[in-house]
XYZ file of C-alpha atoms in Angstrom:
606
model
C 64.586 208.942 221.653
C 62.502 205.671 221.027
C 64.084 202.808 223.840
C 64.468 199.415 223.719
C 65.650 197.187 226.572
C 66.861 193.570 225.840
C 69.530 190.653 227.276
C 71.167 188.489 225.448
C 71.112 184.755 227.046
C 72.166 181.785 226.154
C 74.036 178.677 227.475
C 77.915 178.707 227.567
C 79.749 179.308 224.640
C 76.933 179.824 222.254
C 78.127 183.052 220.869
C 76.360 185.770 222.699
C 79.577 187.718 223.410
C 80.692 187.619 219.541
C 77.007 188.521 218.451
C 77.226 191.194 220.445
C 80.550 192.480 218.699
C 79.081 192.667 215.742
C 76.187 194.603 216.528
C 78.558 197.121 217.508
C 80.439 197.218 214.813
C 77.580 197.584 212.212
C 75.896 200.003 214.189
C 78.415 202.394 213.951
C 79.443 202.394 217.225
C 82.790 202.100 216.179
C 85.237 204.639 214.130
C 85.847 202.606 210.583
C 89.824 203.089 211.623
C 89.287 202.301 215.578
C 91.026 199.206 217.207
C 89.108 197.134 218.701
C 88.969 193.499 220.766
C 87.886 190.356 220.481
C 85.350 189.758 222.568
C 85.277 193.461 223.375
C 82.597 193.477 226.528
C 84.473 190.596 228.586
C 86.613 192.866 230.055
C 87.901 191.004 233.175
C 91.095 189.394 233.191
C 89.709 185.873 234.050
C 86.790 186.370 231.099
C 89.270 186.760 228.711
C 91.594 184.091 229.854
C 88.402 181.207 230.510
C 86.883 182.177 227.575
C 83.192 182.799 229.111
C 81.344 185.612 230.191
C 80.949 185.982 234.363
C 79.849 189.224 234.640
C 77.119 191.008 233.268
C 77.602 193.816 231.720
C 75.358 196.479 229.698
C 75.936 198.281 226.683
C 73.912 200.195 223.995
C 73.686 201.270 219.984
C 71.410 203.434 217.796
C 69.277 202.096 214.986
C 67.228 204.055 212.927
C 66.732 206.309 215.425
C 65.736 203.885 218.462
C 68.536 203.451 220.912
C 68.701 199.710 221.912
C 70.314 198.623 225.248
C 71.378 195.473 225.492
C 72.701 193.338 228.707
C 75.459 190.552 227.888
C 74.825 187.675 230.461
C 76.856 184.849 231.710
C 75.934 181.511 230.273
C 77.081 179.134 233.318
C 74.884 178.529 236.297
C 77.513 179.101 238.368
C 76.536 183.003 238.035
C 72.832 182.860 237.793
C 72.635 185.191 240.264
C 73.674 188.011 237.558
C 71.408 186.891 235.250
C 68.416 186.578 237.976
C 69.380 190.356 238.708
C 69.665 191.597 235.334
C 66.271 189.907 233.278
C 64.377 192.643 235.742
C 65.954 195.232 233.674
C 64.713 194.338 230.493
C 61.693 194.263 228.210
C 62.484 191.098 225.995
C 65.482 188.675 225.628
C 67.148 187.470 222.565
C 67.596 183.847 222.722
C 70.871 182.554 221.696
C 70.948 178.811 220.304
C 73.735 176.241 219.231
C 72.648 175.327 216.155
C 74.236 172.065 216.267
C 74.066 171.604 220.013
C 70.518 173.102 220.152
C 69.349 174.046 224.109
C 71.544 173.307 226.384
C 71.336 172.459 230.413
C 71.931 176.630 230.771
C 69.490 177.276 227.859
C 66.839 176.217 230.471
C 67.925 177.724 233.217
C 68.114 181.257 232.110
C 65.188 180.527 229.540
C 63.016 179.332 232.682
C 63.702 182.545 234.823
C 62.823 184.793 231.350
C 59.884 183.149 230.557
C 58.656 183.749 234.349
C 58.751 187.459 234.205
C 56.720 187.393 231.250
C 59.728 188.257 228.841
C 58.586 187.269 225.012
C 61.784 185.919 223.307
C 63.621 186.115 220.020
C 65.803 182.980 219.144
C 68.382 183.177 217.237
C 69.789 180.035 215.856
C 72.991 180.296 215.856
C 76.639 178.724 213.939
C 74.323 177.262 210.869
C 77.157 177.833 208.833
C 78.981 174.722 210.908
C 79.213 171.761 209.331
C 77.028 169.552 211.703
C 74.533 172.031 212.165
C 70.498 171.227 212.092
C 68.412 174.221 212.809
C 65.662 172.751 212.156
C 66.176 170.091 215.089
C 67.304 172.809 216.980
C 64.325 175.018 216.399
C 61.847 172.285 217.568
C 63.737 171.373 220.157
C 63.501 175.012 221.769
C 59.328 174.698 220.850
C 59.476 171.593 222.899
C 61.617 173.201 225.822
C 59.286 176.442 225.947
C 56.319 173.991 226.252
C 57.888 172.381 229.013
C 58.739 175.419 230.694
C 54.708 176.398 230.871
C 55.447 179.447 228.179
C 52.260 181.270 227.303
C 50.300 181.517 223.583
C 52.019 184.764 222.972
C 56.131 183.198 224.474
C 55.197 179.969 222.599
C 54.847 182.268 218.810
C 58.247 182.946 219.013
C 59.613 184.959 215.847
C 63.357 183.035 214.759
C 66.056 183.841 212.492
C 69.368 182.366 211.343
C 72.490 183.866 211.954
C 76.252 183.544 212.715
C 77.771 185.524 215.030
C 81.307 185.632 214.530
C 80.364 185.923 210.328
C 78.276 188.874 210.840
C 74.528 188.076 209.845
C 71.414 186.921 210.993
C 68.571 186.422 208.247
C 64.883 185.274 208.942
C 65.538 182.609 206.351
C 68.128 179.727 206.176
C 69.230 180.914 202.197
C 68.512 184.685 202.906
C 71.580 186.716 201.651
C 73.700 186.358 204.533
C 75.194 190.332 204.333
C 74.577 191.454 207.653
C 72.321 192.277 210.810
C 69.562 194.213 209.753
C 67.047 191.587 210.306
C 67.755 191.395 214.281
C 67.865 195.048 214.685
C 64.675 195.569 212.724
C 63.033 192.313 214.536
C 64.139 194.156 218.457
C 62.531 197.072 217.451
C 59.813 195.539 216.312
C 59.019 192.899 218.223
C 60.308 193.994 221.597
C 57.907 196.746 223.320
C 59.383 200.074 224.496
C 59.755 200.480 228.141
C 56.041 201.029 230.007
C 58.159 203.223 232.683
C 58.241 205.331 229.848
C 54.572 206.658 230.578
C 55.528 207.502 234.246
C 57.963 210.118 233.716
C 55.435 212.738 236.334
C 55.454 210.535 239.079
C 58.289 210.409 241.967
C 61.496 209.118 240.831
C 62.146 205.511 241.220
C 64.884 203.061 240.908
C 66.172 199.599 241.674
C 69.363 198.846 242.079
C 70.762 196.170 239.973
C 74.247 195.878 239.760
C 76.785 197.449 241.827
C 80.240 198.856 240.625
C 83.100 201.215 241.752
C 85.272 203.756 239.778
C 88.480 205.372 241.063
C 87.159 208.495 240.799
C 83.639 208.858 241.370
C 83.468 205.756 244.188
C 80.634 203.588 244.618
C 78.187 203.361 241.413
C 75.056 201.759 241.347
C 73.060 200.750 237.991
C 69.356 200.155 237.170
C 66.612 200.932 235.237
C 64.664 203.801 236.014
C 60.989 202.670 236.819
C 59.471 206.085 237.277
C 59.984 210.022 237.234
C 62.965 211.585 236.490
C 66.287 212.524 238.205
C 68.733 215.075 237.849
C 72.698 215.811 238.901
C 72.096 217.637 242.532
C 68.831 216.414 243.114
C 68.834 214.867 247.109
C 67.351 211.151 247.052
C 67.214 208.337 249.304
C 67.922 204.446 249.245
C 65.460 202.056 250.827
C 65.997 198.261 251.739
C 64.127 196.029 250.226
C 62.183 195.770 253.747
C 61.563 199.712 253.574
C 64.001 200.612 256.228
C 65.630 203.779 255.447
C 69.408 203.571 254.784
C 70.488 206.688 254.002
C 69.867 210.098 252.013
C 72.313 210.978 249.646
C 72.895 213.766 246.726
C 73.529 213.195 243.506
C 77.073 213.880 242.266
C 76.869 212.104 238.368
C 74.497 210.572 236.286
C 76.300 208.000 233.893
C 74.463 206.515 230.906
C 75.907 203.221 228.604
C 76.705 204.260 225.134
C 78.954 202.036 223.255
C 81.425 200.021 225.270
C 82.162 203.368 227.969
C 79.547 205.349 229.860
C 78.562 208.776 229.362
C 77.671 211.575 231.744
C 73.887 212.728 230.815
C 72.183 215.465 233.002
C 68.748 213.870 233.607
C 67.717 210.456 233.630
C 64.306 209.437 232.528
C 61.688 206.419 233.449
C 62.434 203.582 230.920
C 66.417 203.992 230.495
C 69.288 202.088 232.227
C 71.528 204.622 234.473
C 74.231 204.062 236.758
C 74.040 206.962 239.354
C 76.847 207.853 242.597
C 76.850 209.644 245.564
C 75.493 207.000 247.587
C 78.086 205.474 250.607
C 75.547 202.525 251.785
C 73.178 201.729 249.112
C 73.698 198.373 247.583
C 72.296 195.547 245.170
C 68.066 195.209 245.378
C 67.760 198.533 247.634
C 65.518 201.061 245.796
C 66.988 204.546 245.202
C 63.628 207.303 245.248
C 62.796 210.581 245.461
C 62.061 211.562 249.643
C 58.178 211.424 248.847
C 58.481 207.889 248.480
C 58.237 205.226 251.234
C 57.552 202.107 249.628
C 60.305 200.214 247.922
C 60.316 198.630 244.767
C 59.852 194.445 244.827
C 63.527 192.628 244.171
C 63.374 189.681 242.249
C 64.126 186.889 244.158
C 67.315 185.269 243.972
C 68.062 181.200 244.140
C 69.828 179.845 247.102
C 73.180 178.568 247.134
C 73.611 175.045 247.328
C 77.080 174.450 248.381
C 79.555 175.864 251.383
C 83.322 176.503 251.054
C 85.526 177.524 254.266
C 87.839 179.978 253.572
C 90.396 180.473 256.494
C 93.739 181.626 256.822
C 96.603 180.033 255.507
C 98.814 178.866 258.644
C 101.243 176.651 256.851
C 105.250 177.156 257.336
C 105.317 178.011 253.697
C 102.881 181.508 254.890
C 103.237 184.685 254.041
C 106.140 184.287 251.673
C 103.970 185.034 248.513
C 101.378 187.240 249.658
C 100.901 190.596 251.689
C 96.927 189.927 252.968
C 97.203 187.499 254.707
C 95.013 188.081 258.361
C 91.653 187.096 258.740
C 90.497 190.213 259.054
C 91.821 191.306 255.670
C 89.873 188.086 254.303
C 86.574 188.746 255.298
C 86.125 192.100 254.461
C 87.265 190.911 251.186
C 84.577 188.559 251.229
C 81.932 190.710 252.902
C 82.851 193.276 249.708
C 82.248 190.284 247.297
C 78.749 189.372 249.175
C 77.542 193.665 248.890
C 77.834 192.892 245.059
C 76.916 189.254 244.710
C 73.473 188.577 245.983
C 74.802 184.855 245.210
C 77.062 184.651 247.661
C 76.407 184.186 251.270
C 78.923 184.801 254.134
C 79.193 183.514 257.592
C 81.679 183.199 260.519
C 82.567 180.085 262.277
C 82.872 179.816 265.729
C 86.447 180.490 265.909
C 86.504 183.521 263.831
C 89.672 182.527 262.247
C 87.513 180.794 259.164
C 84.548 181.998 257.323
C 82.091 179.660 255.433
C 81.004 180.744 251.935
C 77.910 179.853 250.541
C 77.288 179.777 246.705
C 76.290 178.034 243.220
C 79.161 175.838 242.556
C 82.753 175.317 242.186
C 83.298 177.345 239.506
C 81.748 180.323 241.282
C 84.115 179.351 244.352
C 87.065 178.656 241.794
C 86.547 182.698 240.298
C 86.164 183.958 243.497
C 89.616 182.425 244.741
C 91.423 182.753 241.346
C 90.304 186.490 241.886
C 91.470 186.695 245.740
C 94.939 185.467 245.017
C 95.472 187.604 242.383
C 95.232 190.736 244.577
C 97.424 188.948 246.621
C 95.221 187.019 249.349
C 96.877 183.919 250.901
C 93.529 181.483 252.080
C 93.310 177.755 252.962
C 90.297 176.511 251.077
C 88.391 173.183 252.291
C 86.514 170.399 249.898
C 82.870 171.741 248.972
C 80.102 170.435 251.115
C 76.630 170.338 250.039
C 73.950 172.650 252.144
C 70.974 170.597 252.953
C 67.422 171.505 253.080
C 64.705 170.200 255.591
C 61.411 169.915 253.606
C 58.080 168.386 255.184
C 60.263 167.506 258.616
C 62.552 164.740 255.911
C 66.064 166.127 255.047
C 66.307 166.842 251.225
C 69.544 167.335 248.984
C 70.298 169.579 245.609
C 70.109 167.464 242.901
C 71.484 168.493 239.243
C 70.502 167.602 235.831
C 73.881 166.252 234.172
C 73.618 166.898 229.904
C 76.742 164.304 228.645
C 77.910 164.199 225.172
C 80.039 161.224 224.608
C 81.686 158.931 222.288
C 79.917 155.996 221.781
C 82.413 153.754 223.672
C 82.412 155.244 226.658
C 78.947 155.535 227.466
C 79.050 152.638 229.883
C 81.901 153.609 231.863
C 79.798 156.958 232.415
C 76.888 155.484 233.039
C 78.339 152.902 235.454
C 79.917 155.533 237.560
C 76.601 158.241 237.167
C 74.189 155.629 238.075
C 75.972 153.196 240.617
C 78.597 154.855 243.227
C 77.180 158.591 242.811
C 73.292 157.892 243.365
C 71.871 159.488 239.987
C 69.065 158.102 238.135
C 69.702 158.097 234.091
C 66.481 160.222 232.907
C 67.373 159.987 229.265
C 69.624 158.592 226.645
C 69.689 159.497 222.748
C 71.898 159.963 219.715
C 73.703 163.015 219.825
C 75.132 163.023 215.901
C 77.627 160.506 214.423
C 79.300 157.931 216.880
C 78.074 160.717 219.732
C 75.862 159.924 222.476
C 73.979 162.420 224.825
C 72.995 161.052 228.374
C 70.467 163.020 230.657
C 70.673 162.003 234.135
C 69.676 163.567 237.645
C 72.419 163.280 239.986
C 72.640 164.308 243.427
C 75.008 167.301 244.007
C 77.296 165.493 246.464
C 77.989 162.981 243.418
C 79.595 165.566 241.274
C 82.058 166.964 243.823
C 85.267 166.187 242.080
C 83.381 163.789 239.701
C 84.664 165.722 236.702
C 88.630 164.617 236.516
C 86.993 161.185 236.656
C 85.003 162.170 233.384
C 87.880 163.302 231.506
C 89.860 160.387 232.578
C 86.967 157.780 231.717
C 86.515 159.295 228.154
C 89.923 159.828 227.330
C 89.207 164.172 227.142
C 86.212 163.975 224.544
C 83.090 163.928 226.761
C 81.490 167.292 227.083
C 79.498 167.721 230.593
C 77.334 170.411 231.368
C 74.922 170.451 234.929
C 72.692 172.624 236.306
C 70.053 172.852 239.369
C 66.909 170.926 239.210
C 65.244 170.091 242.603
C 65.641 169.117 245.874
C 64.911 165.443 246.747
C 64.832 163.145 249.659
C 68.379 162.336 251.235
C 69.941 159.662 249.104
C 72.136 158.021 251.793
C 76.275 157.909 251.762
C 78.287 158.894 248.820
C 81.725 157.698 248.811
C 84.005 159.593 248.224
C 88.174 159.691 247.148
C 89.225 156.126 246.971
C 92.855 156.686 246.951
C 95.007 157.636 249.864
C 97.896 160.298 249.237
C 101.942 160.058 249.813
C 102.405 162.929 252.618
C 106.180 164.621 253.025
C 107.165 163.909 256.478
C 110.278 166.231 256.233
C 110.489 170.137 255.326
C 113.296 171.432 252.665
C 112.996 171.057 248.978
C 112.254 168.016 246.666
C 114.894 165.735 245.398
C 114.919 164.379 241.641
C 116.086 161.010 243.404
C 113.523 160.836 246.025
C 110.538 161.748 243.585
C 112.044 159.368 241.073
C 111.856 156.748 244.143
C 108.419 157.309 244.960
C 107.060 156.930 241.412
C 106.503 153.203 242.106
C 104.183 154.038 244.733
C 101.955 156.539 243.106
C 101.293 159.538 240.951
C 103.385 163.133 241.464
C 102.059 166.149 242.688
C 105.280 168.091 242.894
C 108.798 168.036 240.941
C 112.306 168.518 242.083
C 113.363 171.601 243.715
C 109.574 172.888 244.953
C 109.475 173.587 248.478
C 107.757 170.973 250.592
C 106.607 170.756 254.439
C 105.471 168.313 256.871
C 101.893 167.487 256.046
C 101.684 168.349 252.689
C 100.298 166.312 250.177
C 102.666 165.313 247.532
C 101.020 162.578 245.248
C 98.490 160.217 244.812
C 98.900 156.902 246.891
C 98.589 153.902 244.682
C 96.234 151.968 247.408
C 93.750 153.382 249.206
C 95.557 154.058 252.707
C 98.002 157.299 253.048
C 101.487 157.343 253.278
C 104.404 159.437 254.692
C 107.451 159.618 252.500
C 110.662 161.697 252.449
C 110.700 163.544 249.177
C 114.258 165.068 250.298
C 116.109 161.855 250.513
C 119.448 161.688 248.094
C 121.487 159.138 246.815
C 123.999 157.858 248.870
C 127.657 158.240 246.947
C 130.594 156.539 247.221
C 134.079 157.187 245.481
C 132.985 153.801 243.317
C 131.851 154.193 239.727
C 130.653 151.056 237.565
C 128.683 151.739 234.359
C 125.742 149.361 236.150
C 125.244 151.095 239.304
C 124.709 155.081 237.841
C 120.917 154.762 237.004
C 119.306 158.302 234.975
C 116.656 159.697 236.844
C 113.757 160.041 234.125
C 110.698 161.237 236.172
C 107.359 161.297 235.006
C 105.702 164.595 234.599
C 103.834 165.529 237.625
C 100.340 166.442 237.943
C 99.660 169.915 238.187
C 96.252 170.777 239.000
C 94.034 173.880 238.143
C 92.238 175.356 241.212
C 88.800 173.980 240.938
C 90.658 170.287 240.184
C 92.606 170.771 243.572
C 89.496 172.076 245.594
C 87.127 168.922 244.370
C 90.107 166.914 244.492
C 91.057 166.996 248.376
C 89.462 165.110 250.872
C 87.541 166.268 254.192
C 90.843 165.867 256.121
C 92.324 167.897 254.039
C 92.810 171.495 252.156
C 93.925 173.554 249.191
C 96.668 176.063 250.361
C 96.200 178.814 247.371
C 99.074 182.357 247.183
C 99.362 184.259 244.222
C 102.273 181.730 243.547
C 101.233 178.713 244.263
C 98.503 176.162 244.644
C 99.572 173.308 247.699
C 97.368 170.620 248.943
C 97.886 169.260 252.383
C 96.387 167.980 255.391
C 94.402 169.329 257.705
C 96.331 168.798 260.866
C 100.223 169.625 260.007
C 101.564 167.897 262.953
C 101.914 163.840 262.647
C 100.791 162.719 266.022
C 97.456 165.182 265.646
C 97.323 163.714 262.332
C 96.772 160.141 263.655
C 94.950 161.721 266.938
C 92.023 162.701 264.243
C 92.415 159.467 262.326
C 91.687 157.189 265.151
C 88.742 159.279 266.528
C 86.976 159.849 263.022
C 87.601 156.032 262.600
C-alpha cells in the first residue's frame, strides 16, 4: 500500500487534537454506530483533565487507497522533547494555525525544529468560522515567520487551506463549500512524498527507536520508523547505542502496527512504515534496533537541554506516610530513572546525600506533570523552588532567556510592562495591537524572572491576560533577581486548625489552610502581610466563660483560603522552603522543621 508519514503541530490549543478526530471519523475509521470520545487520542488522565496534549502519540487512516500515518504532538514547550523525537519520523508536517491568534510563541518552536530537517509544510488555518478571525493576517504572518526561520524556496511555497476542526472541513478557499475533509487528505497525498526508506526494502533491517512504551502483556515496546529492510516475528536482532556499543541481542516476539486509535499485530514490517516491535529488555529511546550484519547505528536527532533543576527528596514531615505507600528514596528514583529511559527531556542526578535527587528539565509544567503523575501512583516527595541551570559560554556565565507573547487588555499593559521590564530584567522587544481594546507585548525575559511570575500576571490583569513563553537564547548573566517579597505566617504548634485562630490571623495576612486541616511545626500556613515571617498558633481557641452578653459572642466569618494548584505552590515557595505533595494533599513548609535550626539558617544565610 502507497504510505504517507506526517505530524500534526501546532501551538497549544490550536485544534490539532479535534482535527485529528475528524479525520478519523470521515475516513471510516470508525463504525457509523461506534461510541466514541472527545478528544479521542489524549488518552492520559491528566490530557483529558488539562485539556492539552503531552504525549505524542501516532495513529493512522486509509484514503483512496494510501494509508496515511499521522503523529499528534504536544503544543507546549514544556514537552519539546516529544516533538524533537517524533518530526524524525515523518515526511511532512501539517501546520496547525489560530486563525485569530495566528503563530504563536509554540508555533515557532516546533515550526523551527520542522523546517530544520527539511520537512515542507501544509498550514492549515484554522477556527475561520470564529468571529474575530483574520486568515489573511494570519496567513502572512506565518510567510513572515517561515522567512525568519531561514525556510528554503521550496518550505517558503507553502500550499494553505481553510478549515475548522471541531466543524469538520478544511477547503483551499475561504467560501469553498465547507462539507468536509477531502481537500487535506487529497493535499497529504499529494503534496507530502512517500517514504524514501521505501526503496531500501533489500538492505539490512534498520530502525530507530523513537518512543518507548509498555503493555501488560507483551512488556517493554519500542516504536519507530523503519529506515531500511524488512523484519519479521522470530527474526533475532540487536539494539545499538547511539555511540555503537552493543546492548543486547534480542528475538522478536510481536510486531504491532497503528491502525485507527489501537495497534494491530502485522507479520512483517517494511522500510517506510511506523512499527512498534518487543522482545527487547534494555533497548531504549535513540538506540537503533538492526539486523546482526549491521554495526553502525543510525544518527539520533539531537535533543535541547533542559534549562531548569527541581530536587525531589523524600518527604520527612510528621504528617509522612499517612497518605501514601512509596514513600523511600529508593522507590523515588527508580521512579524517576523509569521517567528519564522514556523522556530524553529529563535528566536525573543524585545529590551528595543520596536522600534527594535533582531533576533537570524544560519547565514547570513539565515538573508539575511529572509530580501530578508521581502522586497519583501514590509517591509522597518534598519538591524545592525551580532553579535555573546556567551555562558558561566564551569563559562569561550565560542564563536561559525566554521570549514572553502577552495578550492583554489595554489597561493593564503598564502594570505588565512595569513588572516585565523593571524587577525581572527583560527587555520589551515588541508591542502591537492585538484586536479590539487587546494588546500583545513581545518581550525577552530571563528565565529566573518567570519563576512564579505567573500568579502575579493573573493578579495584575484581573484573570484576562493570556501568557505564553518559550526558549530563545542564552545571554550574559543579568545580575540578582529578587525574588518573593512577602514573608509567610508559620504554625508553631502541631494538631488541627481552629476556625477562631484562622479567623484571628486574617488581620495579619492571607490563608493557606481552613479549620480542621492538620497542621505541624514549620509549615507554612499563609501569606505574611509584611515582608518578614511569622510564627502563629493556628490551634488557639476562644477562651469561655459561663458569661453570655449579646456584644461579646462575635461569628467567625473567615475568608476563603487560598488553595493552590501544584505548579502555583512549587513557583510559589521560597529557597528556604518546599512543597510537601501525597496523593492527598499539597503542604508548603519550611525547610528546616525545627525552630531553633530555623533561625540557625536565617542568621548564617543573612
Amino acid at each position: 500500500m502507497d504510505l504517507r508519514n506526517i505530524a500534526i503541530i501546532a501551538h497549544v490549543d490550536h485544534g490539532k487534537t479535534t482535527l485529528v478526530d475528524e479525520l478519523l471519523k470521515q475516513s471510516g475509521t470508525f463504525r457509523e454506530n461506534q461510541a466514541t470520545t472527545e478528544r479521542a487520542l489524549d488518552s492520559n488522565d491528566l490530557e483529558r483533565e488539562r485539556g492539552i496534549t503531552i504525549l505524542a502519540k501516532a495513529t493512522s487512516v486509509e484514503w483512496k487507497g494510501t494509508r496515511v500515518n499521522i503523529v499528534d504532538t504536544p503544543g507546549h514547550a514544556d514537552f519539546g522533547g516529544e516533538v524533537e523525537r517524533i518530526l524524525s519520523m515523518v515526511d511532512g508536517v501539517v501546520l496547525l494555525v489560530d486563525a485569530a491568534e495566528g503563530p504563536m510563541p509554540q508555533t515557532k518552536f516546533v515550526t523551527s525544529k520542522a523546517l530544520a530537517l527539511g520537512l515542507r509544510p501544509i498550514v492549515v488555518l484554522n477556527k475561520v468560522d470564529k468571529p474575530d478571525a483574520e486568515p489573511d493576517r494570519a496567513l502572512d504572518e506565518v510567510f513572515d515567520l517561515f522567512a525568519a526561520l531561514d525556510a528554503d524556496e521550496d518550505q517558503l511555497d507553502f500550499p494553505h487551506l481553510y478549515a475548522s476542526g471541531r466543524s469538520g472541513w478544511a477547503d483551499a478557499d475561504l467560501d469553498g463549500p465547507r462539507k468536509d475533509l477531502d481537500a487535506l487528505f487529497d493535499l497529504i497525498v499529494r503534496h507530502v512524498p512517500p517514504p524514501r526508506q521505501q526503496s531500501r526494502t533489500d538492505e539490512d533491517f534498520r530502525m530507530l527507536a523513537t518512543t518507548l512504551g509498555a503493555d501488560p502483556f507483551v512488556g517493554r515496546l519500542l516504536t519507530g520508523r523503519v529506515e531500511s529492510g524488512k523484519l519479521k516475528v522470530g527474526a533475532t536482532v540487536q539494539a545499538l547505542s547511539r555511540i555503537g556499543q552493543k546492548i543486547e541481542q534480542f528475538r522478536v516476539t510481536r510486531i504491532q502496527a497503528f491502525r485507527g486509535l489501537g495497534q494491530q499485530d502485522i507479520d512483517e514490517a517494511v522500510a517506510g512504515d511506523i512499527v512498534s516491535i518487543a522482545g527487547m529488555s534494555k533497548a531504549t529511546v535513540a538506540d537503533t534496533v538492526c539486523a546482526l550484519a549491521v554495526d553502525e547505528p543510525l544518527d539520533a536527532q539531537p535533543i535541547d537541554p533542559p534549562t531548569i533543576t527541581v530536587t525531589f527528596g523524600i518527604n520527612d514531615s510528621p504528617l509522612a506516610g499517612r497518605d501514601g505507600k512509596k514513600v523511600q528514596s529508593r522507590v523515588i528514583r527508580d521512579r524517576l530513572m523509569k521517567e528519564a529511559e522514556s523522556n530524553v527531556a529529563i535528566k536525573i542526578s543524585d545529590t551528595p546525600g543520596g536522600e534527594a535527587f535533582e531533576v533537570a528539565g524544560r519547565g514547570e509544567l513539565q515538573m508539575g506533570v511529572l509530580i501530578e503523575n508521581m502522586r497519583r501512583e501514590g509517591f509522597e516527595l518534598s519538591i524545592s523552588r525551580p532553579q535555573v541551570l546556567f551555562r558558561e559560554i566564551d569563559g562569561a556565565q550565560h542564563e536561559p532567556v525566554e521570549e514572553v507573547t502577552i495578550d492583554v487588555d489595554d489597561e493593564y499593559t503598564g502594570a505588565v510592562i512595569e513588572k516585565i521590564t523593571g524587577t525581572r530584567k527583560g527587555e520589551l522587544a515588541e508591542m502591537k495591537p492585538a484586536g479590539e481594546g487587546k494588546t500583545r507585548i513581545i518581550a525577552h525575559v530571563p528565565s529566573r524572572g518567570l519563576i512564579g511570575y505567573h500568579g502575579e500576571f493573573l493578579t495584575d490583569t484581573r484573570g484576562t491576560g493570556v501568557l505564553n513563553r518559550v526558549f530563545h537564547e542564552w545571554a550574559p548573566f543579568k545580575g540578582p533577581i529578587p525574588g518573593r517579597r512577602a514573608g509567610v505566617l508559620i504554625s508553631m504548634e502541631d494538631g488541627e486548625a481552629v476556625a477562631y485562630a484562622l479567623w484571628n490571623l486574617e488581620e495579619r495576612g492571607r490563608m493557606f489552610v481552613g479549620p480542621q486541616a492538620k497542621v505541624y511545626q514549620g509549615m507554612v500556613i499563609g501569606e505574611h502581610s509584611r515582608d518578614n515571617d511569622l510564627e502563629v498558633n493556628p490551634l488557639k481557641g476562644k477562651k469561655l466563660t459561663n458569661v453570655r452578653a449579646s456584644g461579646s459572642d462575635e461569628a467567625v466569618r473567615l475568608t476563603p483560603h487560598i488553595q493552590f494548584s501544584l505548579e502555583e505552590a512549587i513557583a510559589y515557595i521560597d529557597d528556604d522552603e518546599l512543597v510537601e505533595v501525597t496523593p492527598n494533599a499539597i503542604r508548603l513548609r519550611k525547610r528546616f522543621l525545627d525552630p531553633h535550626e530555623r533561625k540557625r539558617q536565617a542568621r548564617a544565610a543573612s
